[in-house]
XYZ file of C-alpha atoms in Angstrom:
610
model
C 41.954 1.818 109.061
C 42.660 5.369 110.561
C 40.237 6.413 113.563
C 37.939 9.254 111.211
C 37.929 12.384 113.769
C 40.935 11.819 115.694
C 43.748 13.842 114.021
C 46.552 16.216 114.532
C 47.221 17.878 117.744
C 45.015 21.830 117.647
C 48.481 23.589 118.578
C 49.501 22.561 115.371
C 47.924 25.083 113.674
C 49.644 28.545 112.849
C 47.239 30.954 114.757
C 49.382 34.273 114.516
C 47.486 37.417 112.967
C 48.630 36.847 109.724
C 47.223 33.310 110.080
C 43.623 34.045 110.855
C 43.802 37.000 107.770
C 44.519 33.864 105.201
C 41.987 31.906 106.672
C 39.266 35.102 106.793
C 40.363 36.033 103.246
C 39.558 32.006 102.043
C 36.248 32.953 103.543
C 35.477 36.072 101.812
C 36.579 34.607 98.550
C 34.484 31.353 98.604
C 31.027 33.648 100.169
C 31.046 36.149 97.324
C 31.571 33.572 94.880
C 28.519 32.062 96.945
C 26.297 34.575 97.676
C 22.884 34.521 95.322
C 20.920 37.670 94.307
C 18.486 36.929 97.318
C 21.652 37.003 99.852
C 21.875 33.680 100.623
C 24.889 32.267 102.103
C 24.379 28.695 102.905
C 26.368 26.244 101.513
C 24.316 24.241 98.632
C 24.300 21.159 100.305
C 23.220 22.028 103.955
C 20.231 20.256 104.830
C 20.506 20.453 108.693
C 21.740 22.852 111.584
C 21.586 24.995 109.048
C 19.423 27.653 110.902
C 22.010 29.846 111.605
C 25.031 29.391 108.655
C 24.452 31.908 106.111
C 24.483 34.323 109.808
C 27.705 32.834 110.323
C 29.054 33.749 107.068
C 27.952 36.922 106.763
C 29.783 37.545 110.790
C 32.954 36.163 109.120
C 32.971 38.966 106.426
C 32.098 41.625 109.431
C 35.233 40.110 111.264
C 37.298 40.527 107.863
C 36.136 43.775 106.840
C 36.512 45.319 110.614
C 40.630 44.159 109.409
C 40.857 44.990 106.205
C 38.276 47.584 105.081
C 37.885 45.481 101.920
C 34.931 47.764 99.802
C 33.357 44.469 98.652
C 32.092 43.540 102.139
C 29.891 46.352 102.979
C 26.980 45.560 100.696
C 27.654 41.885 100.875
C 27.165 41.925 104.898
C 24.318 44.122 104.122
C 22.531 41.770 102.074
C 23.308 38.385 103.610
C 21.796 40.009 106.428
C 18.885 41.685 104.925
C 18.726 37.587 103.708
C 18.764 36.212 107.396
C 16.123 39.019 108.553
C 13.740 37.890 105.480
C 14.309 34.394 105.003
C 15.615 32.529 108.083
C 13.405 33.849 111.013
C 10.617 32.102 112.250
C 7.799 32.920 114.726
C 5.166 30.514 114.338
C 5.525 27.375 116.715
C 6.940 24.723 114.487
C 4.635 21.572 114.113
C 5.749 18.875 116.778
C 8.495 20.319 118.731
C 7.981 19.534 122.151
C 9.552 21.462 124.539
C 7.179 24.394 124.662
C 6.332 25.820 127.997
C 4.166 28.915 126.358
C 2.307 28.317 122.784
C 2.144 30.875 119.979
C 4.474 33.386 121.565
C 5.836 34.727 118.618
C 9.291 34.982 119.719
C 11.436 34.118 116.348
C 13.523 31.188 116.086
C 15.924 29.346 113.703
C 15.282 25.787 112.715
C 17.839 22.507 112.750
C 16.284 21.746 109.507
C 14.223 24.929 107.444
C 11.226 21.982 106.431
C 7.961 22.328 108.148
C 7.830 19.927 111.354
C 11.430 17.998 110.116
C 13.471 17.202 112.806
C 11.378 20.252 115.085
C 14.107 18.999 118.578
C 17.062 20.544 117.018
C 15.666 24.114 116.975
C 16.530 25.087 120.823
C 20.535 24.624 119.811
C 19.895 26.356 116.270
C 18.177 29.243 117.767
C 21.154 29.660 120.676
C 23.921 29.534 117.295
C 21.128 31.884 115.600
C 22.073 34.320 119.015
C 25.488 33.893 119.250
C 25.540 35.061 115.309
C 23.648 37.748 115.908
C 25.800 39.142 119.220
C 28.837 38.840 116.896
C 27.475 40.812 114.190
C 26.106 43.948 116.769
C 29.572 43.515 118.307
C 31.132 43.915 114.288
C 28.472 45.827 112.104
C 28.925 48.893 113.792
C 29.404 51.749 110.865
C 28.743 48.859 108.452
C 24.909 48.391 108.154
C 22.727 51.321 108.132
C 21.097 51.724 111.853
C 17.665 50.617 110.970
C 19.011 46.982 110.205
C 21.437 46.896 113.185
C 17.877 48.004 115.252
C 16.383 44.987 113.692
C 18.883 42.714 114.206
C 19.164 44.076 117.882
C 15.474 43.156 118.025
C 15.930 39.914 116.745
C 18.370 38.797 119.061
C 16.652 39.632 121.918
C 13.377 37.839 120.174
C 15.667 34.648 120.441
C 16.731 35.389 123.667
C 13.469 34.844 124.925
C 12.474 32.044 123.085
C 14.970 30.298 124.488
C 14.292 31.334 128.230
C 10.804 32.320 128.576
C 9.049 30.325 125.696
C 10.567 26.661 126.031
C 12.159 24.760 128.646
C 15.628 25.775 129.425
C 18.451 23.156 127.905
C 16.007 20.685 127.267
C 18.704 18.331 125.389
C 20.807 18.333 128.875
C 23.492 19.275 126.600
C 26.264 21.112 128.653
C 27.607 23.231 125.689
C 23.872 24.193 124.488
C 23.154 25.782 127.669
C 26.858 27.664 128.748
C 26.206 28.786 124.486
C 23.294 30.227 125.209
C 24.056 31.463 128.863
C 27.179 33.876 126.712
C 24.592 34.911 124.464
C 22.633 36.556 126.863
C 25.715 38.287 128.176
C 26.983 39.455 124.967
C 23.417 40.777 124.225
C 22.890 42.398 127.161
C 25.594 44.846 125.895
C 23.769 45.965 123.383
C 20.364 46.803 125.274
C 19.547 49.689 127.454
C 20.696 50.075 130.943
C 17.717 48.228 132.632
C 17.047 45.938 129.937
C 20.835 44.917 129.761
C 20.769 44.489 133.658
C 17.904 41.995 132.828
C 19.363 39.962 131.041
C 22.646 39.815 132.359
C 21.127 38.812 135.755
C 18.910 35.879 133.840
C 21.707 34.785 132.278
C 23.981 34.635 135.359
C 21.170 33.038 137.472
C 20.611 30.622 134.499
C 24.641 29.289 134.746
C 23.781 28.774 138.063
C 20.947 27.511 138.693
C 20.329 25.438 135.695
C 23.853 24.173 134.816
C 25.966 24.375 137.743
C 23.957 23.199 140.029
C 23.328 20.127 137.905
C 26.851 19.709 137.161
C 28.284 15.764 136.996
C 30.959 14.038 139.416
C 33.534 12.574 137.517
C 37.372 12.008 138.461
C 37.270 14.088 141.013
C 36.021 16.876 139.273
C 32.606 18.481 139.284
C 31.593 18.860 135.508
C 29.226 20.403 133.109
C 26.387 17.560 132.615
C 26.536 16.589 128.743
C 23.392 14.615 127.404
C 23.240 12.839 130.527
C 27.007 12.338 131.270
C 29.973 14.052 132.671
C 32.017 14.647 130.005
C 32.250 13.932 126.274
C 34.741 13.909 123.590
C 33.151 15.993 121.049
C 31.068 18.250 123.564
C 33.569 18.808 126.292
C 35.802 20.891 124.931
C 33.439 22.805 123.363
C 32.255 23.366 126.529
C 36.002 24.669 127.949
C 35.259 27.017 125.311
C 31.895 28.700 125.968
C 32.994 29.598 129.517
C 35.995 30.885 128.180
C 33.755 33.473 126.011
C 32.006 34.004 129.243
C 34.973 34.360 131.278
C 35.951 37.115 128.348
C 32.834 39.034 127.841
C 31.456 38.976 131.841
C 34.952 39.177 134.214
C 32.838 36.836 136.316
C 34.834 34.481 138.495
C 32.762 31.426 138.058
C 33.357 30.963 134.989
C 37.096 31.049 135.195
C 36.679 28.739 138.317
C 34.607 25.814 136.239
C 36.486 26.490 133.410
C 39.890 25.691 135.446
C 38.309 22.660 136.867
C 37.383 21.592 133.427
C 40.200 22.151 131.754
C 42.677 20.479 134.457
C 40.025 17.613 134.215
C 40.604 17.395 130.378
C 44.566 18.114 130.841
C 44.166 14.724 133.353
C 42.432 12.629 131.104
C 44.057 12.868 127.871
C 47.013 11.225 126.455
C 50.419 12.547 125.790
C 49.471 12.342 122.436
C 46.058 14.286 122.504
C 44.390 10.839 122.291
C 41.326 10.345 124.566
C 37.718 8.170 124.176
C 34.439 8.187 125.965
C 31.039 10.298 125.818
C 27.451 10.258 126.194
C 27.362 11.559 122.817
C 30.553 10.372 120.821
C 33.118 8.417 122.063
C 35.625 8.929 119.780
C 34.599 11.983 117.419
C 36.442 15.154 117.992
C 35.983 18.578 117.588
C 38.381 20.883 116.174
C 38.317 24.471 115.462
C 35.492 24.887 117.892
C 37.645 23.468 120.967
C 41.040 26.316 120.457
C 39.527 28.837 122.279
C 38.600 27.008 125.594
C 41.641 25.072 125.229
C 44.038 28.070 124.719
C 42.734 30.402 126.854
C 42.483 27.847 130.383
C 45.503 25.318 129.023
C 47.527 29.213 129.671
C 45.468 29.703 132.832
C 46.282 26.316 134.706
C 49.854 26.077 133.073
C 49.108 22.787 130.857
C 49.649 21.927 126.987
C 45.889 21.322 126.450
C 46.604 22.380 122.682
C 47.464 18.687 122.483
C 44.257 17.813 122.270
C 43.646 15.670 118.903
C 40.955 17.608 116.808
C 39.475 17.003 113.218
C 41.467 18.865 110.891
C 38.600 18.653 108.196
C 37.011 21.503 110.460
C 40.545 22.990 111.331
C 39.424 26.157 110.675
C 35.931 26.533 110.446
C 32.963 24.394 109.833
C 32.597 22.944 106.150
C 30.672 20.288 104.084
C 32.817 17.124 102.191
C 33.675 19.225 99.423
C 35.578 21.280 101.304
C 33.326 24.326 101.075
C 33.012 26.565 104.194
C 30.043 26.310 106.326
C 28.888 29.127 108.531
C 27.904 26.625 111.531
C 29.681 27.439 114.783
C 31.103 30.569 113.387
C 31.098 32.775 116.125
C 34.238 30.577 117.858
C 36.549 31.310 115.110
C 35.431 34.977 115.368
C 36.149 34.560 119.089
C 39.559 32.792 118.822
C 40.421 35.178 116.326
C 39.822 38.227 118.555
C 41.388 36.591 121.694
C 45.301 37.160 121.807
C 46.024 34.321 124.205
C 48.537 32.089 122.963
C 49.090 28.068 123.047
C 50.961 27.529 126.239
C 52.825 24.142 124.763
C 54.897 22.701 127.764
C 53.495 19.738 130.302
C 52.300 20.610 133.571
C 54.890 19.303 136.226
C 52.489 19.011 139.062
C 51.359 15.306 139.644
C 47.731 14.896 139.319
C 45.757 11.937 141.102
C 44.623 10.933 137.519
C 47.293 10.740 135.162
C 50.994 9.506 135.236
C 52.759 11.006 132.613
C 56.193 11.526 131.524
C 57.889 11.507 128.261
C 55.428 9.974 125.627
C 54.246 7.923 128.044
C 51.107 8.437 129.942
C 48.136 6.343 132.104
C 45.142 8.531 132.190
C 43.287 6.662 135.107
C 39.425 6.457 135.929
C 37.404 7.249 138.931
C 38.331 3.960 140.410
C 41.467 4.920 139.532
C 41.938 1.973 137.194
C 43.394 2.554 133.735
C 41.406 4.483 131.304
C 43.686 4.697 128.457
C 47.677 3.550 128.574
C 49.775 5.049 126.406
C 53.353 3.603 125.211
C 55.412 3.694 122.040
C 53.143 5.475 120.464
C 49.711 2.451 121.010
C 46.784 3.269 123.092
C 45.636 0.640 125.126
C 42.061 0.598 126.367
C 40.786 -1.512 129.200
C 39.870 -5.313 128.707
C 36.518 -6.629 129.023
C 36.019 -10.210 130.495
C 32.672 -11.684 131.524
C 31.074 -8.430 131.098
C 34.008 -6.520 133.635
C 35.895 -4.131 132.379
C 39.418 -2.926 133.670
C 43.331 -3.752 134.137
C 43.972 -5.804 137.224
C 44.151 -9.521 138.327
C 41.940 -12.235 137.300
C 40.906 -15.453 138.646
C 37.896 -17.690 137.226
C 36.723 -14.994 135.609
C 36.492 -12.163 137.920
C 38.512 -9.443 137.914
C 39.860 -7.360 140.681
C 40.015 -3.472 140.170
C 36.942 -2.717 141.609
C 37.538 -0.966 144.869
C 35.440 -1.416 147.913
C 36.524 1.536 150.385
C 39.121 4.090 149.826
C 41.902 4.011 146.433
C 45.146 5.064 147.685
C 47.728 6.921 146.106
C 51.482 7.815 146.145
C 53.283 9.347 143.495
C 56.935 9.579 143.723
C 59.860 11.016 141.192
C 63.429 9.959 141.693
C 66.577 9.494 139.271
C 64.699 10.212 135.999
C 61.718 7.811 136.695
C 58.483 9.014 137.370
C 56.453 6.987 139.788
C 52.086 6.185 141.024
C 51.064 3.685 143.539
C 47.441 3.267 143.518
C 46.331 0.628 146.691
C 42.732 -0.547 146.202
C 40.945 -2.819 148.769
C 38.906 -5.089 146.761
C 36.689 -7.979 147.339
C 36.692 -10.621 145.680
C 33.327 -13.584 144.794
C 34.873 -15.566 148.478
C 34.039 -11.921 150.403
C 37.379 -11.780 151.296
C 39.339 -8.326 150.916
C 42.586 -8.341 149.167
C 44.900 -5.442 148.870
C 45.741 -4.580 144.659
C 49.277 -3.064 144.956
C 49.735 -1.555 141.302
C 52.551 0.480 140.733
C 53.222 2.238 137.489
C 56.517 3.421 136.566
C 57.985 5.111 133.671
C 61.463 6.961 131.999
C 59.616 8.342 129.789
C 59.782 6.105 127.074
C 58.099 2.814 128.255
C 55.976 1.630 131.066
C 56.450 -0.746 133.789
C 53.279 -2.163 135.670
C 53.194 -4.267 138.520
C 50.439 -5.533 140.193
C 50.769 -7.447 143.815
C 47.973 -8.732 145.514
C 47.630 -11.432 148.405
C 47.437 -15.070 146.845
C 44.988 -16.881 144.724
C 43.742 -19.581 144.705
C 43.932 -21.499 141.485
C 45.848 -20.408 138.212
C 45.302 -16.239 138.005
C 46.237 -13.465 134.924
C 46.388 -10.276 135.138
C 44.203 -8.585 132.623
C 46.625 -6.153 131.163
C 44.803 -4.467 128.703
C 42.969 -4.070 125.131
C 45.526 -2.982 122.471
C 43.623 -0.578 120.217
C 45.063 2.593 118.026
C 48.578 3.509 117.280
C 49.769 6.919 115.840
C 50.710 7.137 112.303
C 52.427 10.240 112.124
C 49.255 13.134 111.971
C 46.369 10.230 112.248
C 45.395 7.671 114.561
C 45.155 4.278 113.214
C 43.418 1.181 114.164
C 45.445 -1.542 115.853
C 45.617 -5.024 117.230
C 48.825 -5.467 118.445
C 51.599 -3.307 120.567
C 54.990 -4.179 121.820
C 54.352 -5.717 125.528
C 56.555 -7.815 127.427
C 56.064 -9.813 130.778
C 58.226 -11.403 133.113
C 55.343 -14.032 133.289
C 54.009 -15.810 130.353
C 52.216 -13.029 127.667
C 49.147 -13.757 125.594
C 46.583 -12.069 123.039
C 43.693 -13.955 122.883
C 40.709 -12.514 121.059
C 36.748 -13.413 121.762
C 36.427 -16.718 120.500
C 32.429 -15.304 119.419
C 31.825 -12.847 116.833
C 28.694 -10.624 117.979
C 28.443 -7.008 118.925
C 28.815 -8.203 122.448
C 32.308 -9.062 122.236
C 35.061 -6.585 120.744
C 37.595 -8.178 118.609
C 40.788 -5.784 117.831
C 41.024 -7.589 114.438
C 38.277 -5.896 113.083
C 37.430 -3.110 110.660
C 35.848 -1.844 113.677
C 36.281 1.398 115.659
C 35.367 1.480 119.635
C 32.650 3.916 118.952
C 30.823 2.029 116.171
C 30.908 -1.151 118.943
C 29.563 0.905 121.721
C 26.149 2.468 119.742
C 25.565 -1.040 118.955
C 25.112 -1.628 122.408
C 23.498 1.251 122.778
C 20.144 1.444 124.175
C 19.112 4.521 121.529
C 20.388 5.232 118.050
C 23.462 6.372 116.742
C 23.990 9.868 117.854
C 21.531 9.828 120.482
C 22.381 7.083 122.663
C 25.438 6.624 125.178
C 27.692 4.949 123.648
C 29.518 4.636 127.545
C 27.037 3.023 128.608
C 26.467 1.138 125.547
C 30.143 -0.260 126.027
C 29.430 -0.980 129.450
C 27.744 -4.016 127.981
C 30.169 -5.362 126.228
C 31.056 -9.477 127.784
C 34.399 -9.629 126.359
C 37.232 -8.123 124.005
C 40.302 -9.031 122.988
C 43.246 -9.069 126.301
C 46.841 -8.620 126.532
C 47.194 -11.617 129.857
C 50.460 -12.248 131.820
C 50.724 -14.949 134.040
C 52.296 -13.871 137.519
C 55.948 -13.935 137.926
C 57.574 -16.703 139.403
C 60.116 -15.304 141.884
C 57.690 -14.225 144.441
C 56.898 -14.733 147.978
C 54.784 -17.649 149.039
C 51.646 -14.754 150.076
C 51.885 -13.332 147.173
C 50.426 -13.375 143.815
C 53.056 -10.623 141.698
C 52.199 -9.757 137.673
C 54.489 -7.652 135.892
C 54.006 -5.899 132.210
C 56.073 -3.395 130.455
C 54.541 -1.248 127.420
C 56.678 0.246 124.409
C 59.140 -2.106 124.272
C 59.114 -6.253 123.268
C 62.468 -7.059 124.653
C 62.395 -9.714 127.790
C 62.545 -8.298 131.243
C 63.498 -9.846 134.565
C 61.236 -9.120 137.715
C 61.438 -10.300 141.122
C 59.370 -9.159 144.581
C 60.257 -10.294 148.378
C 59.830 -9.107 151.685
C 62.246 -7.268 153.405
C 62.195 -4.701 156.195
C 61.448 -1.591 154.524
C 58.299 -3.564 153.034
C 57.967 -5.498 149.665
C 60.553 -4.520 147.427
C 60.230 -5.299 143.760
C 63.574 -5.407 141.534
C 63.106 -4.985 137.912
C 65.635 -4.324 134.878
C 65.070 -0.625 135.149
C 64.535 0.076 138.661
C 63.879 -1.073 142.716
C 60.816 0.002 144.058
C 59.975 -0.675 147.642
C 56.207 -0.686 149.144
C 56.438 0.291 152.955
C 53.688 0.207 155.642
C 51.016 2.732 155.629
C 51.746 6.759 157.502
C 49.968 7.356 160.358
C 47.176 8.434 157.654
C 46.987 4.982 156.602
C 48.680 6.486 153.316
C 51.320 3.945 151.603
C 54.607 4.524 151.080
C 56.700 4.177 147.830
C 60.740 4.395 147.637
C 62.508 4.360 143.754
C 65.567 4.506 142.436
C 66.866 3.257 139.353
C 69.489 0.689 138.679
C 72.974 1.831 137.685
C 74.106 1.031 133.865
């Protein structure tokens, strides 16, 4: 089974000029085919967010008529707008929403869902799209629409602005992109007011970013993060995110927001694979978006120098939003309009600078956690997420169940490059059930094309493994597949074993299951409202690559080595010598040395001669 939103890499897509005009013209085509006598753009079978879609449409056919003057568009634009202004703006307080600071205000809103009282908490997002819309259109219309509509339009978009500062709480969903969406609203429609007014607003929305978002944002890797429903970061949400402050970045010229949106994107850029792979969210764990994510990506993957474009997105919304049958949607519209008008281009070549979370080199990469244990591992094209083992999740050594990649004090890191092989020592002090504190030694090293782990820590008692990982997706060319298996060797004895109970508490690879589906049954809230991180958090046990240690080692040592991408049998030793503890493998010598006078370890490579 393929994974169902992780798909081809976003740089993929052609986005010259003549690009965006074939994919503006597709939209013109299919909306006055759609559009009904009243004006009415929505696609038939939108039932939710669909507040703000025939707005989005009709701010598509703006965009394409500013290009190509076509004479259908003016009264089509004039009367899916008239629509909108008619039909699609509410001022009465919808029955059971309950985020109101300020009753019967009779600011205007859009609904999630047009039904009386259905689904009333999706309204604050669908009135923020229902801005954004409307800024795009002022910024498009002009000479288009008589003034007397722009004027109400104008009106209307201030209406919502103040809805969604004055008359409710301010991001009540703790959603990240919700509130940076609406934060670029307000600066785009501050353009459009008077002097004073504009001021206003611009200064609202500015103290808004930082007082309401930035000051709230989320620790994670290193980096300080947008919060997003109640987490740091998430897969569908997060570059979304990287987006909005783009906008804001584009439309304001204020710093901040090329700041955060360098610290995001160099977060994202540290946590993805080679391959654009990546899990985890508060929201989704595994669902991507797609055209919604280019600008953000783009724009700060050229800023900070990194191929963020790699990025796997859902190629059913390549382009623009749409329903199953293919049809276009006008939901999220405004970020094609955006991506279209920004000129930035995909900047497609690695960043060279090591960064303390990621190894990468080749198509090989370890995105690493904030423990600075293995997130993801990528090799020979499988993804390989951390084990779970009496309810502890990770890659490290194990003994009688417990396993040792939890650090207690400082994580340590060297990375090194020499002869073609690129190089990360991470040194955890850990402590282990007997309260004594070992020193994990685990050194990564790749060529590019495989991955050599080896993990040294001070001697065990009894018979220990190291947990070496959860096989889990593979590519298949454009698509990511499910998977149970990947090519792994060990100079120690190598094992799959799978959870010998079949619950939602234990993950077996084997199964028509995806990682995301597993974690919202653990969940403590439904599907799509719960955290499905921390519903995974609960997970006892999985399916585990486990090596057995090597057995040339020295007598105060327990040594485990792995190698990913490749199945053929390796040969690894480790011993003592004067420079430190060297380790001799097939590929290359690597020699751990006493800590710098900043209690920093040391790491010499080279590789062996062929």
């Amino acid at each position: 089974m393929h994974l169902l939103h992780q798909r081809g890499s976003l740089h993929d897509l052609p986005d010259t000029p003549e690009a965006y005009d074939a994919v503006l013209a597709d939209v013109v085509e299919q909306a006055l085919v759609r559009l009904t006598p009243e004006g009415n753009l929505e696609h038939p079978d939108c039932a939710d967010d669909i507040g703000d879609t025939s707005l989005g449409i009709t701010s598509l056919l703006a965009l394409a008529w500013q290009r190509t003057k076509d004479p259908r568009l003016p009264e089509a634009v004039h009367r899916s707008l008239a629509f909108h202004l008619r039909e699609r703006v509410y001022v009465e307080d919808n029955p059971g929403y309950p985020n109101l600071k300020q009753r019967n205000s009779r600011f205007p809103y859009a609904r999630y869902v047009l039904e009386v009282g259905a689904h009333p908490i999706g309204d604050w997002p669908s009135t923020a799209w229902a801005l954004l819309q409307a800024v795009n259109i002022l910024d498009l219309t002009d000479g288009l629409v008589a003034d007397e509509q722009r004027a109400e339009l104008l009106e209307l978009a201030h209406g919502y602005w103040r809805r969604l500062t004055e008359a409710t709480f301010f991001n009540p969903q703790e959603a990240g992109n919700q509130a940076i969406g609406c934060v670029v609203g307000g600066l785009m429609l501050a353009r459009h007011l008077t002097d004073a007014e504009g001021e206003s607003v611009r200064a609202r929305a500015l103290k808004l970013y930082s007082d309401e978002i930035r000051a709230h944002r989320v620790a994670d890797r290193g980096a300080l993060l947008p919060p997003e429903h109640g987490g740091a970061y998430d897969n569908n949400y997060g570059p979304i995110s990287l987006s909005f402050l783009a906008q804001a970045h584009r439309v304001s010229g204020e710093p901040v927001f090329a700041e955060d949106g360098d610290a995001l994107a160099r977060y994202i850029d540290a946590r993805l694979t080679n391959g654009g792979f990546d899990n985890g969210g508060p929201r989704y764990s595994e669902q991507h978006s797609a055209f919604e994510s280019v600008l953000g990506l783009r724009y700060f993957g050229a800023r900070i120098g990194a191929d963020l474009g790699r990025y796997r997105g859902d190629s059913r919304w390549a382009r623009h939003a749409c329903k199953p049958d293919g049809g276009v949607d006008g939901h999220f519209a405004w970020m094609l309009v955006w991506q279209i008008q920004d000129t930035t281009r995909w900047h497609r070549t690695p960043s060279t600078e090591p960064v303390r979370h990621q190894l990468r080199a080749g198509t090989v990469s370890v995105a690493f956690d904030g423990r600075m244990t293995p997130a993801v591992v990528e090799a020979g094209g499988t993804y390989y997420l951390p084990a779970a083992v009496n309810r502890q999740h990770g890659f490290g050594p194990v003994l009688d169940g417990f396993v040792f990649c939890r650090p207690m004090g400082e994580v340590r890191v060297r990375d090194v490059r020499a002869d073609g092989l690129t190089a990360k020592l991470v040194t955890k002090p850990v402590v282990g059930r007997d309260h004594a504190l070992r020193h994990v030694r685990s050194l990564y090293v790749t060529d590019g094309a495989t991955l050599w782990t080896t993990v040294a820590v001070e001697r065990l008692d009894g018979t220990p493994y190291l947990l070496a990982g959860l096989p889990y997706a593979e590519d298949d060319g454009d698509r990511v597949r499910r998977t149970a298996a990947g090519a792994v060797s060990s100079a120690g004895s190598l094992r799959l074993t799978h959870p010998a109970v079949q619950d939602a508490d234990h993950f077996d690879a084997r199964a028509e299951l995806t990682q995301e589906q597993a974690a919202f049954a653990l969940a403590a809230d439904p599907r799509g409202y719960g955290n499905p991180d921390e519903g995974w958090k609960h997970l006892v046990g999985s399916t585990a690559l486990e090596a057995d240690p090597i057995p040339d080692t020295p007598d105060d040592l327990h040594v485990f080595a792995v190698r990913y991408g490749s199945e053929q049998p390796i040969t690894v030793s480790a011993g003592w010598t004067e420079e430190g503890l060297a380790i001799r493998t097939d590929a290359f010598t690597a020699v751990i040395g006493p800590e710098d006078q900043q209690g920093e370890p040391t790491l010499t490579l080279s590789a062996v001669s062929r």
